[in-house]
């Protein structure tokens, strides 16, 4: 691919521009995009104009820029997770109705969990972005499930890396994390009281595909109290339901 | 942006490669991508490798290629329609429960309606792709609503263009279409018995944003029988509910 003087490809720059937009800053000026993407304003401006021409970005009336509907469409219509998301949605709805707060579906992406669906009650314990959010594997219930059933290479990499502390309850000791992963594999679920936020407990269970491979984690976020453990059976039943829908799909 | 000998930019080629993937053909060989994108295999292969490096495409175990999770994430996390979708979802769920079959949310994109959410009952009247599908404006209930409240420029362009016939019921006469658009604006809903498929009736109503501008259409697909008209009130109530959620958001 054509490269600039700095040896960087056009595509690298385009990806950096797209990455400048986040749920908290969905609309940016050209100058803001250039700064976030670490590009000269003239370069950013030229690429943004071409991205707008293809509908991948769009311009607001105030000249600021945002992600275009076309980019969402290209990413969604043939997405590898769309059929999983679609099959899981009715189950997540039922879980939300029974458990309240948040019900979510996460997949392993790189060294993080990526939430491909998240349903939230109006007055949930904590306020979250609905979809396309990421969390570290060691600190979230979905992440611990995906890590427990992930490859040994991934486990060793995470155990050898930095285990960021979010609350006093976050597991930051590699030995303790290793024991916890073995617990997850033995019990088939994980309960994370206060790991990411002191007021919330995450509970997650694995979802297996037709081949028995863990394809996703289904999880709920509930208040951090003694009732949390009581939600494990309904969550496990929900995961089985998603698995049945995957097989008969 | 850097251009090839044919005067085409890298981004143009990348967009054509991404467009090769559809809900019906989400996984393709490099040769299939090259053919669909009208690119030499060597060029397609090089761009595909770079797209895979950025996670925008991913390679299956059998070496075939599909849309990458990263592209879905970039398109979703700051999408202009994500908050509308999120606010509408509980209302669509209720509509699906009451009406059965399909409940969907569409926005105007270019000269088509793009469905940003579609919920379907297990045994719905017709089988549809869930999201990111498109339909022509003159032949779908959502499209007629979005066209009726769209700009005059858009209306004249559609009226002057080809009005493709899908069934004997599809409106293909510009004069009749013009009258129908006036009806929609007067009545605040549209009923399309058999326009796209003889067995199905689409019913759509407008959803207005805080400024009174029609931002979307909410619609249901039901069997083409005498009961269809009875769903207009619940659909209208659903649209008001989405509007209230938009305002208090």
Coordinates of C-alpha atoms in Angstrom, one line a residue:
Chain A
X1 CA 0.0 0.0 0.0
X2 CA 1.1 3.5 -0.8
X3 CA 3.2 5.0 2.0
X4 CA 3.9 8.5 3.1
X5 CA 7.4 9.9 3.7
X6 CA 7.2 8.6 7.3
X7 CA 6.8 5.1 6.0
X8 CA 3.2 4.9 7.3
X9 CA 0.5 3.5 5.0
X10 CA -2.7 5.4 4.2
X11 CA -4.7 2.7 5.9
X12 CA -2.7 3.1 9.1
X13 CA -3.6 6.8 9.1
X14 CA -7.3 6.1 8.3
X15 CA -7.5 3.6 11.2
X16 CA -6.0 6.2 13.6
X17 CA -8.6 8.8 12.4
X18 CA -11.5 6.3 12.9
X19 CA -10.1 5.5 16.4
X20 CA -10.3 9.1 17.4
X21 CA -14.0 8.8 17.8
X22 CA -15.3 7.2 21.0
X23 CA -18.6 6.8 22.7
X24 CA -17.7 9.8 24.9
X25 CA -16.5 12.0 22.0
X26 CA -18.5 10.9 19.0
X27 CA -18.4 14.3 17.3
X28 CA -15.0 16.1 16.8
X29 CA -13.6 19.1 14.9
X30 CA -11.0 18.3 12.2
X31 CA -8.3 19.8 14.5
X32 CA -9.4 17.5 17.4
X33 CA -9.2 14.5 15.0
X34 CA -5.7 15.5 13.8
X35 CA -4.5 15.9 17.4
X36 CA -5.9 12.5 18.6
X37 CA -4.7 10.7 15.4
X38 CA -1.3 12.5 15.7
X39 CA -1.4 13.7 12.1
X40 CA -0.8 17.2 10.6
X41 CA -4.1 19.1 10.2
X42 CA -3.7 19.3 6.4
X43 CA -3.2 15.5 6.2
X44 CA -6.1 14.8 8.5
X45 CA -8.3 17.2 6.7
X46 CA -7.6 15.6 3.3
X47 CA -8.2 12.1 4.6
X48 CA -11.4 13.2 6.4
X49 CA -12.8 14.7 3.2
X50 CA -12.2 11.4 1.4
X51 CA -13.7 9.4 4.2
X52 CA -16.8 11.7 4.1
X53 CA -17.0 11.1 0.3
X54 CA -17.3 7.4 1.0
X55 CA -19.8 7.8 3.8
X56 CA -17.4 6.4 6.4
X57 CA -17.4 9.7 8.2
X58 CA -20.1 12.3 8.1
X59 CA -20.1 16.1 8.6
X60 CA -22.6 17.8 11.0
X61 CA -24.1 21.1 10.3
X62 CA -21.5 22.9 12.5
X63 CA -18.8 21.3 10.3
X64 CA -17.7 18.9 13.0
X65 CA -17.2 15.3 12.0
X66 CA -18.6 11.9 13.2
X67 CA -18.6 8.2 12.3
X68 CA -20.8 7.7 9.2
X69 CA -23.8 5.4 9.0
X70 CA -22.0 3.6 6.1
X71 CA -19.1 2.5 8.4
X72 CA -21.6 1.1 10.9
X73 CA -23.4 -0.7 8.1
X74 CA -20.2 -2.2 6.6
X75 CA -19.1 -3.4 10.1
X76 CA -22.6 -4.7 11.1
X77 CA -24.0 -6.5 8.1
X78 CA -21.4 -9.2 7.9
X79 CA -20.0 -9.1 11.4
X80 CA -18.7 -12.3 12.8
X81 CA -20.6 -11.7 16.1
X82 CA -23.9 -10.6 14.5
X83 CA -25.6 -14.0 14.5
X84 CA -24.3 -14.8 18.0
X85 CA -25.7 -11.4 19.2
X86 CA -29.0 -12.0 17.4
X87 CA -29.5 -15.4 18.9
X88 CA -28.5 -14.2 22.4
X89 CA -30.7 -11.1 22.4
X90 CA -34.0 -12.7 23.6
X91 CA -32.1 -14.5 26.3
X92 CA -30.4 -11.3 27.5
X93 CA -33.9 -9.6 27.5
X94 CA -35.2 -12.3 29.8
X95 CA -32.2 -12.1 32.1
X96 CA -32.6 -8.3 32.3
X97 CA -36.2 -8.8 33.2
X98 CA -35.4 -11.3 36.0
X99 CA -32.2 -9.9 37.3
X100 CA -32.6 -6.2 36.6
X101 CA -29.5 -3.9 36.1
X102 CA -27.3 -5.1 33.2
X103 CA -27.2 -8.2 31.0
X104 CA -24.4 -8.5 28.5
X105 CA -22.6 -10.7 26.0
X106 CA -18.9 -10.5 25.7
X107 CA -16.3 -12.1 23.3
X108 CA -12.6 -12.4 23.6
X109 CA -10.8 -9.8 21.3
X110 CA -7.1 -9.6 21.7
X111 CA -6.3 -9.3 25.4
X112 CA -9.7 -7.8 26.3
X113 CA -13.3 -8.6 26.5
X114 CA -15.4 -6.8 23.9
X115 CA -19.1 -6.5 24.7
X116 CA -21.1 -7.1 21.6
X117 CA -24.4 -6.6 23.4
X118 CA -25.4 -5.0 26.6
X119 CA -28.9 -4.4 27.8
X120 CA -29.5 -2.1 30.8
X121 CA -32.4 -1.4 33.1
X122 CA -33.4 2.3 33.4
X123 CA -32.2 2.6 37.0
X124 CA -29.3 0.1 36.9
X125 CA -26.6 -0.1 39.6
X126 CA -24.0 1.6 37.4
X127 CA -24.2 3.5 34.2
X128 CA -22.5 1.8 31.2
X129 CA -22.0 2.3 27.5
X130 CA -24.3 -0.2 25.9
X131 CA -22.2 -1.9 23.2
X132 CA -18.7 -2.1 21.8
X133 CA -17.2 -1.4 25.2
X134 CA -14.0 -3.2 26.3
X135 CA -12.8 -4.4 29.7
X136 CA -9.5 -6.0 30.8
X137 CA -9.7 -9.8 31.2
X138 CA -8.5 -10.0 34.8
X139 CA -10.9 -7.5 36.3
X140 CA -14.2 -8.3 34.8
X141 CA -16.4 -11.4 35.3
X142 CA -16.8 -12.0 31.5
X143 CA -13.0 -11.5 31.1
X144 CA -12.2 -14.1 33.8
X145 CA -14.5 -16.6 32.1
X146 CA -13.0 -16.0 28.6
X147 CA -9.5 -16.1 30.1
X148 CA -10.2 -19.3 32.1
X149 CA -11.2 -21.1 28.9
X150 CA -8.7 -19.3 26.7
X151 CA -5.4 -20.6 25.3
X152 CA -2.5 -21.2 27.7
X153 CA -0.4 -18.7 25.8
X154 CA -3.0 -16.0 26.5
X155 CA -3.2 -17.0 30.2
X156 CA 0.6 -16.8 30.6
X157 CA 0.7 -13.5 28.8
X158 CA -2.0 -12.0 31.1
X159 CA -0.4 -13.5 34.3
X160 CA 3.0 -12.1 33.3
X161 CA 1.6 -8.6 32.5
X162 CA 0.3 -5.8 34.6
X163 CA -2.8 -6.6 36.6
X164 CA -4.3 -3.1 37.0
X165 CA -6.1 -2.4 40.3
X166 CA -9.5 -0.8 40.0
X167 CA -10.8 -1.4 43.6
X168 CA -9.3 -3.0 46.7
X169 CA -11.2 -6.2 45.5
X170 CA -9.5 -6.4 42.1
X171 CA -7.3 -9.5 41.7
X172 CA -3.7 -8.2 41.1
X173 CA -1.7 -11.2 42.3
X174 CA -0.8 -13.6 39.5
X175 CA -0.9 -16.6 41.9
X176 CA -4.4 -15.7 43.1
X177 CA -5.5 -15.1 39.5
X178 CA -4.2 -18.5 38.4
X179 CA -6.2 -20.2 41.3
X180 CA -9.3 -18.2 40.4
X181 CA -9.1 -19.4 36.7
X182 CA -8.9 -23.0 37.9
X183 CA -12.0 -22.3 40.1
X184 CA -13.9 -20.9 37.0
X185 CA -13.1 -24.1 35.0
X186 CA -14.3 -26.3 37.9
X187 CA -17.4 -24.4 38.8
X188 CA -18.5 -23.1 35.4
X189 CA -19.1 -19.6 36.6
X190 CA -17.4 -16.6 38.3
X191 CA -18.6 -14.1 40.8
X192 CA -16.7 -10.8 41.0
X193 CA -17.9 -8.7 43.9
X194 CA -16.5 -5.2 43.6
X195 CA -13.7 -6.0 41.2
X196 CA -14.3 -3.1 38.9
X197 CA -16.6 -0.9 41.0
X198 CA -17.2 -1.3 44.8
X199 CA -21.0 -1.2 44.4
X200 CA -21.3 -3.8 41.7
X201 CA -20.9 -7.5 41.4
X202 CA -20.3 -9.1 38.0
X203 CA -21.4 -12.7 37.4
X204 CA -20.4 -14.6 34.2
X205 CA -20.8 -18.0 32.7
X206 CA -19.4 -19.5 29.5
X207 CA -21.3 -20.0 26.2
X208 CA -20.0 -22.8 24.1
X209 CA -20.4 -23.2 20.3
X210 CA -21.4 -26.4 18.5
X211 CA -17.8 -27.7 18.8
X212 CA -17.6 -27.2 22.6
X213 CA -15.3 -24.2 22.3
X214 CA -16.2 -21.2 24.6
X215 CA -17.3 -18.6 22.1
X216 CA -18.6 -15.9 24.5
X217 CA -19.4 -15.1 28.1
X218 CA -22.9 -14.1 29.2
X219 CA -22.9 -11.9 32.3
X220 CA -25.1 -9.7 34.6
X221 CA -24.1 -6.8 36.8
X222 CA -26.0 -6.6 40.0
X223 CA -25.6 -4.7 43.3
X224 CA -22.7 -5.9 45.5
X225 CA -24.7 -7.7 48.2
X226 CA -25.5 -11.1 49.5
X227 CA -28.2 -11.7 46.9
X228 CA -25.7 -11.8 44.0
X229 CA -24.8 -15.5 44.2
X230 CA -28.5 -16.4 43.8
X231 CA -28.4 -15.3 40.2
X232 CA -25.9 -18.0 39.1
X233 CA -28.6 -20.6 38.3
X234 CA -30.7 -18.3 36.0
X235 CA -27.5 -17.1 34.3
X236 CA -26.3 -20.7 33.7
X237 CA -29.8 -21.6 32.3
X238 CA -29.6 -18.5 30.0
X239 CA -26.2 -19.7 28.7
X240 CA -27.6 -23.1 27.9
X241 CA -30.5 -21.5 26.1
X242 CA -28.1 -19.5 23.9
X243 CA -26.1 -22.7 23.2
X244 CA -29.3 -24.5 22.1
X245 CA -30.2 -21.6 19.8
X246 CA -26.6 -21.7 18.3
X247 CA -26.9 -25.4 17.6
X248 CA -30.3 -25.3 16.0
X249 CA -29.4 -22.1 14.0
Chain B
X1 CA -4.6 10.4 -1.0
X2 CA -2.1 8.2 -2.8
X3 CA -3.5 7.0 -6.1
X4 CA -2.8 4.0 -8.3
X5 CA -2.0 4.1 -12.0
X6 CA -5.8 3.9 -12.7
X7 CA -6.3 7.1 -10.7
X8 CA -8.2 5.3 -8.0
X9 CA -7.3 6.0 -4.3
X10 CA -6.3 3.3 -1.8
X11 CA -9.4 4.2 0.2
X12 CA -11.7 3.6 -2.8
X13 CA -10.3 0.1 -3.2
X14 CA -10.5 -0.6 0.5
X15 CA -14.2 0.4 0.5
X16 CA -14.9 -1.9 -2.5
X17 CA -13.2 -4.8 -0.6
X18 CA -15.3 -4.2 2.5
X19 CA -18.4 -4.0 0.3
X20 CA -17.7 -7.4 -1.0
X21 CA -18.9 -9.0 2.3
X22 CA -22.7 -9.2 2.7
X23 CA -25.0 -11.0 5.2
X24 CA -25.5 -13.8 2.6
X25 CA -21.7 -14.1 1.9
X26 CA -19.9 -13.1 5.1
X27 CA -16.9 -15.4 4.4
X28 CA -15.0 -15.2 1.1
X29 CA -11.8 -16.4 -0.5
X30 CA -9.3 -13.8 -1.6
X31 CA -10.2 -14.6 -5.2
X32 CA -13.9 -14.0 -4.5
X33 CA -13.1 -10.7 -2.9
X34 CA -10.9 -9.7 -5.8
X35 CA -13.7 -10.6 -8.3
X36 CA -16.5 -8.8 -6.3
X37 CA -14.3 -5.7 -5.8
X38 CA -13.1 -5.8 -9.4
X39 CA -9.4 -5.7 -8.4
X40 CA -6.4 -7.8 -9.6
X41 CA -5.9 -10.7 -7.2
X42 CA -2.4 -9.5 -6.2
X43 CA -3.8 -6.0 -5.3
X44 CA -6.7 -7.5 -3.4
X45 CA -4.4 -9.9 -1.6
X46 CA -2.0 -7.1 -0.5
X47 CA -4.8 -4.9 0.7
X48 CA -6.6 -7.8 2.5
X49 CA -3.3 -8.6 4.3
X50 CA -3.1 -5.0 5.5
X51 CA -6.7 -4.9 6.5
X52 CA -6.2 -8.1 8.5
X53 CA -3.2 -6.5 10.2
X54 CA -5.5 -3.8 11.5
X55 CA -8.2 -6.2 12.5
X56 CA -10.6 -4.7 10.0
X57 CA -10.8 -8.1 8.3
X58 CA -10.0 -11.5 9.9
X59 CA -8.9 -14.8 8.5
X60 CA -10.7 -18.1 9.2
X61 CA -8.8 -21.3 9.7
X62 CA -9.5 -22.3 6.1
X63 CA -7.7 -19.1 5.0
X64 CA -11.0 -17.5 3.9
X65 CA -11.6 -13.9 5.0
X66 CA -14.4 -12.1 6.8
X67 CA -15.2 -8.7 8.4
X68 CA -13.2 -8.2 11.6
X69 CA -14.6 -7.5 15.0
X70 CA -12.5 -4.3 15.0
X71 CA -14.4 -2.9 12.1
X72 CA -17.7 -3.6 13.8
X73 CA -16.4 -2.0 16.9
X74 CA -15.2 1.2 15.1
X75 CA -18.5 1.5 13.4
X76 CA -20.6 0.8 16.5
X77 CA -19.0 2.6 19.4
X78 CA -19.5 6.1 18.1
X79 CA -22.3 5.4 15.6
X80 CA -24.8 8.3 15.0
X81 CA -27.7 5.9 15.3
X82 CA -26.5 4.0 18.4
X83 CA -28.3 6.2 20.9
X84 CA -31.5 6.2 18.9
X85 CA -31.3 2.4 18.5
X86 CA -30.6 2.0 22.2
X87 CA -33.5 4.2 23.2
X88 CA -35.9 2.5 20.8
X89 CA -35.0 -1.1 21.7
X90 CA -37.3 -1.6 24.7
X91 CA -40.2 -0.1 22.7
X92 CA -39.4 -2.4 19.7
X93 CA -39.4 -5.4 22.2
X94 CA -42.9 -4.4 23.4
X95 CA -44.2 -3.9 19.9
X96 CA -42.8 -7.4 18.9
X97 CA -44.6 -8.9 21.9
X98 CA -47.9 -7.3 21.1
X99 CA -47.8 -7.5 17.3
X100 CA -45.6 -10.5 16.7
X101 CA -43.6 -11.0 13.5
X102 CA -41.2 -8.1 12.9
X103 CA -40.6 -4.7 14.6
X104 CA -38.0 -2.4 13.2
X105 CA -36.4 1.0 13.2
X106 CA -35.3 2.6 10.0
X107 CA -33.4 5.8 9.1
X108 CA -33.0 7.6 5.8
X109 CA -29.6 7.0 4.3
X110 CA -29.1 8.3 0.8
X111 CA -32.1 7.2 -1.3
X112 CA -32.9 4.2 0.8
X113 CA -34.1 3.2 4.2
X114 CA -31.4 1.6 6.4
X115 CA -32.7 -0.6 9.2
X116 CA -30.7 0.1 12.3
X117 CA -32.6 -2.4 14.4
X118 CA -35.0 -5.2 13.6
X119 CA -36.5 -7.7 16.0
X120 CA -38.2 -10.8 14.7
X121 CA -40.4 -13.4 16.2
X122 CA -39.3 -17.0 15.7
X123 CA -42.2 -17.8 13.4
X124 CA -42.6 -14.5 11.7
X125 CA -44.5 -14.0 8.4
X126 CA -41.4 -13.5 6.3
X127 CA -37.7 -14.2 7.0
X128 CA -35.5 -11.0 7.1
X129 CA -32.0 -10.1 7.8
X130 CA -32.0 -8.5 11.2
X131 CA -30.0 -5.3 11.0
X132 CA -28.1 -3.2 8.5
X133 CA -30.5 -4.2 5.7
X134 CA -31.7 -1.6 3.1
X135 CA -35.0 -1.1 1.2
X136 CA -36.1 1.3 -1.5
X137 CA -38.1 4.3 -0.3
X138 CA -41.1 3.9 -2.6
X139 CA -41.8 0.2 -1.8
X140 CA -41.5 -0.1 2.0
X141 CA -43.6 1.4 4.7
X142 CA -40.6 2.9 6.6
X143 CA -39.4 4.3 3.3
X144 CA -42.7 6.0 2.5
X145 CA -42.7 7.6 5.9
X146 CA -39.1 8.8 5.6
X147 CA -39.8 10.1 2.0
X148 CA -43.1 11.8 3.0
X149 CA -41.2 13.9 5.6
X150 CA -38.0 14.1 3.6
X151 CA -36.8 17.1 1.6
X152 CA -38.6 18.2 -1.6
X153 CA -35.3 17.6 -3.5
X154 CA -35.3 14.0 -2.4
X155 CA -39.0 13.5 -3.2
X156 CA -38.6 14.9 -6.7
X157 CA -35.6 12.7 -7.3
X158 CA -37.4 9.6 -6.3
X159 CA -40.6 10.6 -8.2
X160 CA -38.5 11.1 -11.4
X161 CA -36.5 7.9 -11.0
X162 CA -37.4 4.2 -11.5
X163 CA -40.1 2.9 -9.2
X164 CA -39.2 -0.8 -9.2
X165 CA -42.2 -3.2 -9.0
X166 CA -41.9 -6.0 -6.4
X167 CA -45.5 -7.2 -6.5
X168 CA -48.7 -6.1 -8.3
X169 CA -49.4 -3.9 -5.2
X170 CA -46.1 -1.9 -5.4
X171 CA -46.7 1.8 -6.2
X172 CA -44.9 2.4 -9.5
X173 CA -46.9 5.5 -10.8
X174 CA -45.3 8.8 -9.8
X175 CA -48.8 10.5 -9.5
X176 CA -50.1 7.9 -7.1
X177 CA -46.9 8.0 -5.1
X178 CA -47.2 11.8 -4.7
X179 CA -50.8 11.4 -3.5
X180 CA -49.7 8.7 -1.1
X181 CA -47.0 10.8 0.4
X182 CA -49.5 13.6 1.0
X183 CA -51.8 11.0 2.7
X184 CA -48.9 9.9 5.0
X185 CA -48.3 13.6 6.1
X186 CA -52.0 14.0 6.8
X187 CA -52.6 10.7 8.6
X188 CA -49.3 10.3 10.3
X189 CA -48.9 6.6 9.3
X190 CA -48.8 4.4 6.2
X191 CA -50.1 0.9 5.6
X192 CA -48.5 -1.1 2.7
X193 CA -50.4 -4.3 2.1
X194 CA -48.3 -6.6 -0.2
X195 CA -46.0 -3.8 -1.5
X196 CA -42.8 -5.9 -1.1
X197 CA -44.2 -9.3 -0.6
X198 CA -47.8 -10.4 -1.3
X199 CA -48.1 -12.1 2.1
X200 CA -46.9 -9.2 4.3
X201 CA -48.2 -5.8 5.2
X202 CA -45.8 -3.1 6.4
X203 CA -47.1 -0.4 8.8
X204 CA -44.9 2.6 9.7
X205 CA -45.1 5.8 11.7
X206 CA -42.6 8.7 12.0
X207 CA -40.4 9.3 15.0
X208 CA -39.5 12.9 15.6
X209 CA -36.4 14.3 17.4
X210 CA -36.4 17.2 19.9
X211 CA -36.5 19.7 17.1
X212 CA -39.6 18.1 15.5
X213 CA -37.5 16.7 12.6
X214 CA -38.5 13.2 11.5
X215 CA -35.4 11.2 12.5
X216 CA -36.6 7.7 11.9
X217 CA -39.5 5.4 11.1
X218 CA -40.7 2.7 13.4
X219 CA -42.6 -0.1 11.6
X220 CA -44.0 -3.6 12.0
X221 CA -44.4 -6.3 9.4
X222 CA -47.6 -8.4 9.9
X223 CA -49.6 -10.8 7.7
X224 CA -51.4 -9.2 4.8
X225 CA -55.0 -9.5 6.2
X226 CA -57.8 -7.3 7.5
X227 CA -56.3 -7.2 11.0
X228 CA -53.3 -5.2 9.9
X229 CA -54.9 -1.8 10.3
X230 CA -55.7 -2.5 13.9
X231 CA -52.0 -2.2 14.8
X232 CA -51.7 1.5 13.8
X233 CA -52.6 2.8 17.3
X234 CA -50.1 0.7 19.2
X235 CA -47.4 1.6 16.7
X236 CA -48.2 5.3 17.0
X237 CA -48.1 5.0 20.8
X238 CA -44.7 3.2 20.4
X239 CA -43.3 6.1 18.3
X240 CA -44.5 8.6 21.0
X241 CA -42.7 6.6 23.6
X242 CA -39.4 6.6 21.6
X243 CA -39.8 10.4 21.2
X244 CA -40.3 10.9 24.9
X245 CA -37.2 8.8 25.6
X246 CA -35.2 10.9 23.0
X247 CA -36.2 14.2 24.7
X248 CA -35.5 13.0 28.3
X249 CA -32.2 11.4 27.2

